[in-house]
Amino acid sequence: MPLHFRTLSRFIFDSPADLTNRPYCLFGPMTFKSHFSQLKRRALPCAIVASLPLFLGGWGNWNWLTGHQSTFDTKGPVAASQLDVFYVTLWVTGITFALVAGVLAYATLKYRAREGDDLKAVVPHQGHGNPLIELSLIGLSTVALVFIAVPTMKAIWYTYDVPADQKDIAYEVNAIGLQWWFKFEYPAEQIEDEGALVIANELVIPAGRPVRVNLRTSDVIHSFWVPKLAGKVDMIPNRGNHLWLQADEPGYFWGQCAEFCGESHSVMKFRVIALNETDFAAWVAHQKGAARTVAADAPIISEAAAPYTFVNPGRNAPGYTADFDADPFGNWRKQQNIDAGESPALIAQGRQLFQEKNCVTCHAVRGHEGMGVTGPSLTHIGSRTTIAAGLLENSKENLHRWIVHPEEVKPGNKMYVGVATGGGSVMAGYVNIDRATGKVASHNIKIDDPEARALVAYLHSLK
Ligand code: CUA
């Protein structure tokens, strides 16, 4: 017995009062003509419901095909192979859907109830079916599955590790997930008396070369994903996972933690910047160096920059300017230069505050006072395009906001609430949280506006 559109649509659009006042049943004879007139009356609400995803999902602007985190706009062989599997699956399942839905629609229309039908007619003889059709359908399903399985297995094999013939030119990095940022180690780049080069949140790689990424975590499960290059592979405690990726051309790519890992999971982002061999070598040499030092009495290099005005934009404010969004790679290059009109006196004051406010306990600034390893290394923080784990563009205004209002930028972050260091002890953050109420009990670190200006000047001088 056919399930009726009209009754279903009444289910969705009519008030319960309407339903009780009309003859109401889910199953029963009804003609196509009456369905159609019902549908016509419901056309507007149906159209509104059907178009909701367009407005809610922002699909109207087609950004999902080319946006920063689109998997349809691949820039390397691993992501391209993953996209190929998607298309093969889409075609096979799409054709299957069209065939099944077509036959269903044909049968529904051809054998629909018509006016004048004999409602008391005897139900026809119910046979076993047609063995030939059944066997053919099993055979076709198997063929369809093989069509999907072969390229899938090939892609799994290919994306698992750097191909054997390219192993000798592959570059290796370690990526470590922490709540809620990424630490990157370069085992090939050793610094005397210190060990491997360590940076945070912006992974710089050589373009046109396979890069093997060893995936680790210091706390919970995270997942490493650069939609245009490769992903996703989980970072699991006590398990050595890995993936490989390659950027065909120099460029700037968005990355994102893809496994729920706590309250700031959605804002645990990172960046991958691919450089040509020369630029990459220069970048490595510079990063291995100590932090830039500006003498307190050094002359101001160029004309003074316009002083920035800080107005706290509040919780969940956007972290980017349209200019950055349009050309992130160009902005990365600009970010390597010393800021115009930096003030040596302000920078010296900021360096002093960096110790007094206890930033040194958690952050390292190689060659200066900081040596903490709990938080991201800040040795060359001024040269990074983003702060707060890829969340905010590294502008003076944003850095000011991050330093003064970290809890509004990234809920639960350790800089604000402190971090458990084992054995029940806690390394203090900005505040002490009363464990019973979850409220702020007292403040350890408070930074006012003039102090933040000095700290921002210091951190931005660390190119
Ligand atoms: Cu880390 Cu989600």
Coordinates of C-alpha atoms and ligand atoms in Angstrom, one line a residue:
M1 CA 0.0 0.0 0.0
P2 CA 1.4 3.4 -1.0
L3 CA 2.5 5.8 1.7
H4 CA 0.9 9.1 0.8
F5 CA 2.6 12.4 0.2
R6 CA -0.4 14.3 1.3
T7 CA -0.5 12.7 4.7
L8 CA 3.2 13.1 5.1
S9 CA 3.1 16.8 4.2
R10 CA 0.3 17.3 6.6
F11 CA 2.5 15.7 9.2
I12 CA 5.0 18.5 8.6
F13 CA 3.0 21.5 7.8
D14 CA -0.5 21.2 9.4
S15 CA -1.3 22.1 12.9
P16 CA -2.6 19.2 15.1
A17 CA -6.1 20.8 15.0
D18 CA -6.2 20.6 11.2
L19 CA -5.3 16.9 11.4
T20 CA -8.1 16.1 13.8
N21 CA -10.7 17.9 11.7
R22 CA -9.9 16.0 8.5
P23 CA -10.2 12.3 7.6
Y24 CA -6.7 11.2 8.6
C25 CA -4.9 8.0 7.7
L26 CA -1.4 7.1 6.5
F27 CA -2.5 4.4 4.2
G28 CA -5.4 4.3 1.8
P29 CA -6.4 5.1 -1.8
M30 CA -5.7 8.6 -3.0
T31 CA -5.2 9.8 -6.6
F32 CA -2.2 11.5 -8.1
K33 CA -4.3 14.5 -9.0
S34 CA -5.2 15.2 -5.4
H35 CA -1.5 14.7 -4.4
F36 CA -0.6 17.3 -6.9
S37 CA -3.0 19.9 -5.8
Q38 CA -1.9 19.4 -2.3
L39 CA 1.8 19.8 -3.3
K40 CA 0.9 23.0 -5.2
R41 CA -0.5 24.5 -2.1
R42 CA 2.5 23.5 -0.1
A43 CA 5.0 24.7 -2.7
L44 CA 6.1 27.8 -0.8
P45 CA 6.9 26.1 2.6
C46 CA 8.6 23.2 0.7
A47 CA 10.8 25.6 -1.2
I48 CA 11.7 27.5 2.0
V49 CA 12.7 24.3 3.8
A50 CA 14.6 23.0 0.9
S51 CA 16.6 26.2 0.5
L52 CA 17.5 26.5 4.2
P53 CA 20.9 24.8 3.8
L54 CA 21.8 27.5 1.2
F55 CA 21.5 30.2 3.8
L56 CA 22.6 28.3 6.9
G57 CA 25.6 26.7 5.4
G58 CA 26.8 29.7 3.3
W59 CA 26.8 27.4 0.2
G60 CA 25.5 30.3 -1.9
N61 CA 29.1 31.7 -2.3
W62 CA 30.7 28.4 -3.4
N63 CA 33.6 29.0 -1.1
W64 CA 33.5 25.3 -0.2
L65 CA 35.0 24.5 -3.5
T66 CA 38.0 26.9 -3.3
G67 CA 38.2 28.1 0.3
H68 CA 41.2 27.8 2.6
Q69 CA 40.1 24.4 3.9
S70 CA 38.6 23.0 0.7
T71 CA 39.5 19.4 -0.1
F72 CA 38.3 20.0 -3.7
D73 CA 41.2 22.4 -4.4
T74 CA 44.2 20.1 -3.9
K75 CA 47.8 21.4 -4.0
G76 CA 49.7 18.1 -3.6
P77 CA 49.8 14.5 -4.7
V78 CA 48.5 13.0 -1.4
A79 CA 45.4 15.2 -1.3
A80 CA 44.9 14.7 -5.0
S81 CA 44.9 10.9 -4.6
Q82 CA 42.3 11.2 -1.7
L83 CA 40.1 13.4 -3.9
D84 CA 40.3 10.8 -6.8
V85 CA 38.9 8.2 -4.4
F86 CA 36.1 10.6 -3.5
Y87 CA 35.2 11.1 -7.1
V88 CA 35.3 7.4 -8.0
T89 CA 33.0 6.7 -5.0
L90 CA 30.7 9.6 -6.0
W91 CA 30.3 8.4 -9.6
V92 CA 29.6 4.8 -8.7
T93 CA 27.2 5.6 -5.9
G94 CA 25.7 8.4 -8.0
I95 CA 24.9 6.2 -11.0
T96 CA 23.6 3.5 -8.6
F97 CA 21.3 6.0 -7.0
A98 CA 20.1 7.3 -10.3
L99 CA 19.2 3.8 -11.5
V100 CA 17.5 2.7 -8.4
A101 CA 15.6 6.0 -7.9
G102 CA 14.6 5.9 -11.7
V103 CA 13.1 2.4 -11.5
L104 CA 11.4 3.3 -8.2
A105 CA 9.9 6.5 -9.7
Y106 CA 8.8 4.6 -12.9
A107 CA 7.0 1.9 -10.9
T108 CA 5.5 4.4 -8.5
L109 CA 4.0 6.4 -11.4
K110 CA 3.0 3.6 -13.6
Y111 CA 1.2 1.5 -11.0
R112 CA -0.3 4.4 -9.0
A113 CA -3.9 4.4 -7.8
R114 CA -6.3 5.8 -10.3
E115 CA -9.8 7.1 -10.1
G116 CA -12.2 4.3 -10.8
D117 CA -9.9 1.6 -9.5
D118 CA -11.6 -1.4 -8.0
L119 CA -10.8 -1.0 -4.3
K120 CA -12.0 -4.5 -3.5
A121 CA -9.9 -6.2 -6.1
V122 CA -8.1 -9.4 -5.1
V123 CA -4.4 -9.1 -4.4
P124 CA -2.4 -10.7 -7.2
H125 CA -0.5 -14.0 -6.7
Q126 CA 2.7 -13.3 -4.7
G127 CA 5.5 -15.2 -6.5
H128 CA 9.1 -15.9 -5.5
G129 CA 10.5 -13.3 -7.9
N130 CA 12.9 -13.5 -10.8
P131 CA 16.1 -15.4 -10.2
L132 CA 17.8 -13.9 -13.2
I133 CA 17.2 -10.4 -12.0
E134 CA 18.3 -11.2 -8.5
L135 CA 21.5 -12.8 -9.6
S136 CA 22.3 -10.0 -12.0
L137 CA 21.8 -7.4 -9.2
I138 CA 24.2 -9.3 -6.9
G139 CA 26.7 -9.5 -9.7
L140 CA 26.3 -5.7 -10.5
S141 CA 26.7 -4.8 -6.8
T142 CA 29.9 -6.8 -6.6
V143 CA 31.3 -5.1 -9.8
A144 CA 30.4 -1.7 -8.3
L145 CA 32.2 -2.5 -5.0
V146 CA 35.3 -3.7 -6.9
F147 CA 35.3 -0.5 -8.9
I148 CA 35.4 1.4 -5.6
A149 CA 37.8 -1.0 -3.7
V150 CA 40.6 -1.1 -6.2
P151 CA 41.4 2.7 -6.3
T152 CA 40.7 2.9 -2.6
M153 CA 43.3 0.2 -1.8
K154 CA 45.8 1.9 -4.2
A155 CA 45.2 5.3 -2.4
I156 CA 45.6 3.7 1.0
W157 CA 48.9 2.1 -0.1
Y158 CA 50.1 5.3 -1.7
T159 CA 49.2 7.8 1.1
Y160 CA 50.5 5.5 3.9
D161 CA 54.2 6.5 3.5
V162 CA 56.6 8.3 1.2
P163 CA 57.0 6.2 -2.0
A164 CA 60.2 4.0 -1.9
D165 CA 61.8 5.8 -4.9
Q166 CA 61.5 9.2 -3.1
K167 CA 62.5 8.2 0.4
D168 CA 66.1 9.6 -0.1
I169 CA 64.8 13.1 -0.9
A170 CA 62.1 13.1 1.8
Y171 CA 62.3 15.7 4.6
E172 CA 61.2 14.6 8.1
V173 CA 59.5 16.6 10.8
N174 CA 57.7 15.7 14.1
A175 CA 54.3 17.2 14.8
I176 CA 53.2 17.1 18.4
G177 CA 49.6 17.9 19.4
L178 CA 48.9 19.7 22.7
Q179 CA 45.7 21.2 24.2
W180 CA 45.3 23.4 22.0
W181 CA 48.3 24.0 19.7
F182 CA 50.9 22.2 17.6
K183 CA 54.6 21.9 18.2
F184 CA 56.9 21.1 15.3
E185 CA 60.3 19.6 15.6
Y186 CA 63.0 19.5 12.9
P187 CA 65.3 16.5 13.7
A188 CA 67.5 17.4 10.7
E189 CA 68.2 20.9 12.1
Q190 CA 70.2 20.5 15.3
I191 CA 71.1 23.6 17.4
E192 CA 74.3 23.3 19.4
D193 CA 73.7 22.6 23.1
E194 CA 70.0 22.5 22.6
G195 CA 68.8 19.8 20.2
A196 CA 66.4 19.9 17.3
L197 CA 64.9 23.2 16.1
V198 CA 61.4 23.5 17.6
I199 CA 58.7 25.9 16.4
A200 CA 55.0 26.3 17.0
N201 CA 51.8 26.3 14.9
E202 CA 53.4 27.3 11.6
L203 CA 55.1 24.3 9.9
V204 CA 57.5 25.5 7.2
I205 CA 58.4 22.9 4.6
P206 CA 60.3 22.7 1.4
A207 CA 58.0 22.7 -1.7
G208 CA 58.2 20.0 -4.3
R209 CA 59.6 17.5 -1.9
P210 CA 57.8 14.8 0.1
V211 CA 57.6 15.5 3.8
R212 CA 57.2 12.7 6.3
V213 CA 55.4 13.9 9.4
N214 CA 55.7 11.8 12.5
L215 CA 52.6 12.4 14.6
R216 CA 52.7 12.4 18.4
T217 CA 50.6 13.9 21.2
S218 CA 51.5 15.1 24.7
D219 CA 48.0 14.8 26.2
V220 CA 44.8 13.6 24.5
I221 CA 44.0 12.4 20.9
H222 CA 44.3 15.1 18.3
S223 CA 44.3 14.7 14.5
F224 CA 46.5 16.3 11.9
W225 CA 44.8 17.6 8.8
V226 CA 45.9 20.0 6.0
P227 CA 42.9 19.8 3.6
K228 CA 44.7 20.9 0.5
L229 CA 47.8 18.7 1.1
A230 CA 46.9 15.6 3.2
G231 CA 45.0 14.2 6.1
K232 CA 43.6 13.2 8.4
V233 CA 45.7 11.0 10.7
D234 CA 45.2 10.9 14.5
M235 CA 47.8 11.8 17.0
I236 CA 47.4 9.1 19.7
P237 CA 49.0 8.8 23.1
N238 CA 51.8 6.2 23.2
R239 CA 51.4 5.4 19.5
G240 CA 53.7 6.4 16.7
N241 CA 51.5 7.4 13.7
H242 CA 52.8 9.2 10.6
L243 CA 51.7 10.6 7.3
W244 CA 53.4 12.2 4.4
L245 CA 52.5 15.2 2.3
Q246 CA 53.9 17.3 -0.4
A247 CA 53.1 20.8 -1.6
D248 CA 53.8 21.0 -5.4
E249 CA 54.4 24.7 -5.4
P250 CA 55.4 27.3 -2.7
G251 CA 52.3 28.4 -0.9
Y252 CA 50.4 29.0 2.4
F253 CA 48.0 26.3 3.6
W254 CA 45.4 26.0 6.4
G255 CA 45.5 23.1 8.9
Q256 CA 43.1 22.1 11.6
C257 CA 42.9 19.6 14.4
A258 CA 40.3 17.1 13.2
E259 CA 39.6 15.1 16.4
F260 CA 37.6 16.5 19.3
C261 CA 40.1 17.2 22.0
G262 CA 38.5 19.5 24.5
E263 CA 36.8 22.8 24.7
S264 CA 39.1 24.7 22.3
H265 CA 39.3 21.9 19.7
S266 CA 37.6 23.9 17.0
V267 CA 40.2 26.7 17.4
M268 CA 43.2 24.4 17.4
K269 CA 44.5 25.3 14.0
F270 CA 47.9 25.5 12.3
R271 CA 49.5 26.6 9.1
V272 CA 51.8 25.0 6.6
I273 CA 54.1 27.3 4.6
A274 CA 55.9 25.7 1.6
L275 CA 59.0 27.5 0.4
N276 CA 61.4 26.9 -2.6
E277 CA 64.8 25.3 -1.6
T278 CA 66.7 28.6 -1.4
D279 CA 64.0 30.3 0.8
F280 CA 63.6 27.2 2.9
A281 CA 67.4 27.0 3.6
A282 CA 67.4 30.7 4.5
W283 CA 64.4 30.2 6.8
V284 CA 66.0 27.3 8.6
A285 CA 69.3 29.2 9.1
H286 CA 67.5 32.1 10.5
Q287 CA 65.2 30.0 12.8
K288 CA 68.3 28.2 14.3
G289 CA 69.7 31.6 15.4
A290 CA 69.1 33.2 18.7
A291 CA 66.3 35.8 19.2
R292 CA 66.8 39.2 17.7
T293 CA 68.1 41.7 20.2
V294 CA 67.4 45.4 20.0
A295 CA 69.6 47.6 22.2
A296 CA 67.5 49.9 24.5
D297 CA 69.4 53.0 23.1
A298 CA 69.3 52.0 19.5
P299 CA 68.1 54.6 17.1
I300 CA 64.6 54.3 15.7
I301 CA 65.2 52.7 12.3
S302 CA 62.6 54.3 10.1
E303 CA 59.8 56.8 10.7
A304 CA 57.5 56.0 13.6
A305 CA 54.5 53.7 12.8
A306 CA 51.1 55.0 13.5
P307 CA 50.3 53.9 17.1
Y308 CA 47.6 51.2 17.1
T309 CA 44.4 51.7 19.0
F310 CA 43.2 48.8 21.0
V311 CA 39.5 48.2 21.5
N312 CA 38.6 44.8 22.8
P313 CA 36.3 43.3 20.1
G314 CA 35.0 40.7 22.6
R315 CA 34.6 36.9 22.6
N316 CA 34.7 35.1 19.3
A317 CA 35.6 38.1 17.3
P318 CA 37.1 37.3 13.9
G319 CA 40.8 37.0 13.8
Y320 CA 41.7 38.1 10.3
T321 CA 41.6 41.2 8.1
A322 CA 40.3 40.9 4.5
D323 CA 43.8 41.8 3.3
F324 CA 45.4 38.9 5.1
D325 CA 42.6 36.5 3.8
A326 CA 43.2 37.6 0.2
D327 CA 47.0 37.0 0.3
P328 CA 48.2 35.1 3.3
F329 CA 51.5 34.0 1.6
G330 CA 52.3 37.6 0.7
N331 CA 51.6 38.6 4.3
W332 CA 53.9 35.8 5.5
R333 CA 56.7 37.3 3.4
K334 CA 56.0 40.8 4.8
Q335 CA 55.9 39.4 8.3
Q336 CA 59.6 38.4 8.0
N337 CA 60.6 42.1 7.9
I338 CA 61.3 44.3 10.8
D339 CA 58.3 46.5 11.7
A340 CA 58.5 50.1 10.6
G341 CA 59.2 52.6 13.4
E342 CA 59.7 50.1 16.3
S343 CA 60.6 51.8 19.5
P344 CA 63.8 50.4 21.2
A345 CA 62.9 51.8 24.6
L346 CA 59.4 50.2 24.5
I347 CA 61.0 46.9 23.4
A348 CA 63.4 47.0 26.3
Q349 CA 60.5 47.6 28.7
G350 CA 58.7 44.7 27.2
R351 CA 61.6 42.4 27.6
Q352 CA 61.8 43.3 31.3
L353 CA 58.0 42.7 31.7
F354 CA 58.4 39.3 29.9
Q355 CA 60.4 38.2 33.0
E356 CA 58.4 40.1 35.6
K357 CA 55.1 38.7 34.5
N358 CA 56.5 35.2 34.6
C359 CA 56.1 34.6 30.8
V360 CA 59.6 33.0 31.0
T361 CA 58.3 30.1 33.0
C362 CA 56.4 28.6 30.1
H363 CA 57.9 30.2 27.0
A364 CA 61.4 29.9 25.5
V365 CA 63.1 32.9 23.8
R366 CA 66.5 31.4 22.8
G367 CA 69.3 33.8 23.7
H368 CA 67.1 35.9 25.9
E369 CA 65.6 35.1 29.3
G370 CA 62.8 32.7 28.5
M371 CA 63.5 28.9 28.7
G372 CA 60.1 27.3 29.4
V373 CA 58.9 24.5 27.3
T374 CA 55.3 24.2 28.5
G375 CA 54.1 26.8 26.0
P376 CA 55.1 27.5 22.4
S377 CA 58.6 28.8 21.7
L378 CA 58.6 32.5 21.1
T379 CA 62.1 32.9 19.8
H380 CA 60.9 34.2 16.4
I381 CA 57.3 34.9 17.2
G382 CA 57.4 38.2 15.4
S383 CA 58.0 36.4 12.1
R384 CA 54.9 34.2 12.3
T385 CA 51.7 35.2 10.6
T386 CA 49.4 33.8 13.3
I387 CA 49.1 33.6 17.1
A388 CA 47.0 31.5 19.4
A389 CA 47.4 28.4 17.3
G390 CA 46.5 29.8 13.9
L391 CA 43.5 31.5 15.3
L392 CA 44.4 35.2 15.0
E393 CA 46.5 37.1 12.5
N394 CA 49.7 38.2 14.2
S395 CA 48.9 41.9 14.2
K396 CA 49.7 44.3 17.1
E397 CA 46.0 44.6 18.0
N398 CA 45.4 40.9 18.0
L399 CA 48.6 40.2 20.1
H400 CA 47.4 42.8 22.6
R401 CA 44.0 41.2 22.8
W402 CA 45.5 37.7 23.2
I403 CA 47.9 38.8 26.0
V404 CA 45.2 40.8 27.9
H405 CA 42.1 38.6 27.3
P406 CA 43.3 35.1 26.5
E407 CA 40.1 33.5 27.9
E408 CA 38.0 35.3 25.4
V409 CA 40.1 34.1 22.5
K410 CA 40.5 30.5 23.4
P411 CA 38.4 29.1 26.2
G412 CA 40.2 26.9 28.8
N413 CA 43.7 27.7 27.5
K414 CA 46.6 26.9 29.8
M415 CA 48.1 30.4 29.7
Y416 CA 44.9 31.6 31.5
V417 CA 43.9 28.7 33.8
G418 CA 47.4 27.2 34.4
V419 CA 48.5 23.7 33.7
A420 CA 48.8 20.5 35.8
T421 CA 52.4 19.4 35.9
G422 CA 51.8 16.0 37.6
G423 CA 51.8 15.0 41.2
G424 CA 48.8 17.2 41.9
S425 CA 50.8 20.4 41.4
V426 CA 49.8 23.2 39.0
M427 CA 51.9 25.6 37.1
A428 CA 50.1 28.9 37.6
G429 CA 48.4 30.7 34.8
Y430 CA 46.8 34.2 34.8
V431 CA 44.2 33.0 37.4
N432 CA 43.6 30.4 40.0
I433 CA 40.3 28.6 39.4
D434 CA 38.3 27.4 42.4
R435 CA 37.8 23.7 41.5
A436 CA 34.5 23.5 43.4
T437 CA 32.7 26.4 41.6
G438 CA 34.8 26.6 38.4
K439 CA 35.0 30.4 39.1
V440 CA 38.1 32.6 39.2
A441 CA 39.3 32.6 42.8
S442 CA 42.4 34.9 42.5
H443 CA 44.7 36.5 39.9
N444 CA 48.4 35.6 39.5
I445 CA 49.1 37.8 36.5
K446 CA 47.4 40.9 35.4
I447 CA 48.5 42.9 32.4
D448 CA 47.2 46.5 31.9
D449 CA 47.1 48.3 28.6
P450 CA 50.5 50.2 28.8
E451 CA 52.2 46.9 29.8
A452 CA 50.6 45.1 27.0
R453 CA 51.9 47.7 24.5
A454 CA 55.4 47.1 25.7
L455 CA 55.1 43.3 25.6
V456 CA 53.6 43.5 22.1
A457 CA 56.5 45.7 20.9
Y458 CA 59.0 43.2 22.4
L459 CA 57.3 40.1 20.9
H460 CA 56.9 41.8 17.5
S461 CA 60.6 42.6 17.5
L462 CA 61.5 38.9 17.7
K463 CA 61.7 38.3 13.9
Ligands
CUA1 CU1 43.3 18.9 19.1 CU2 41.0 18.7 18.4

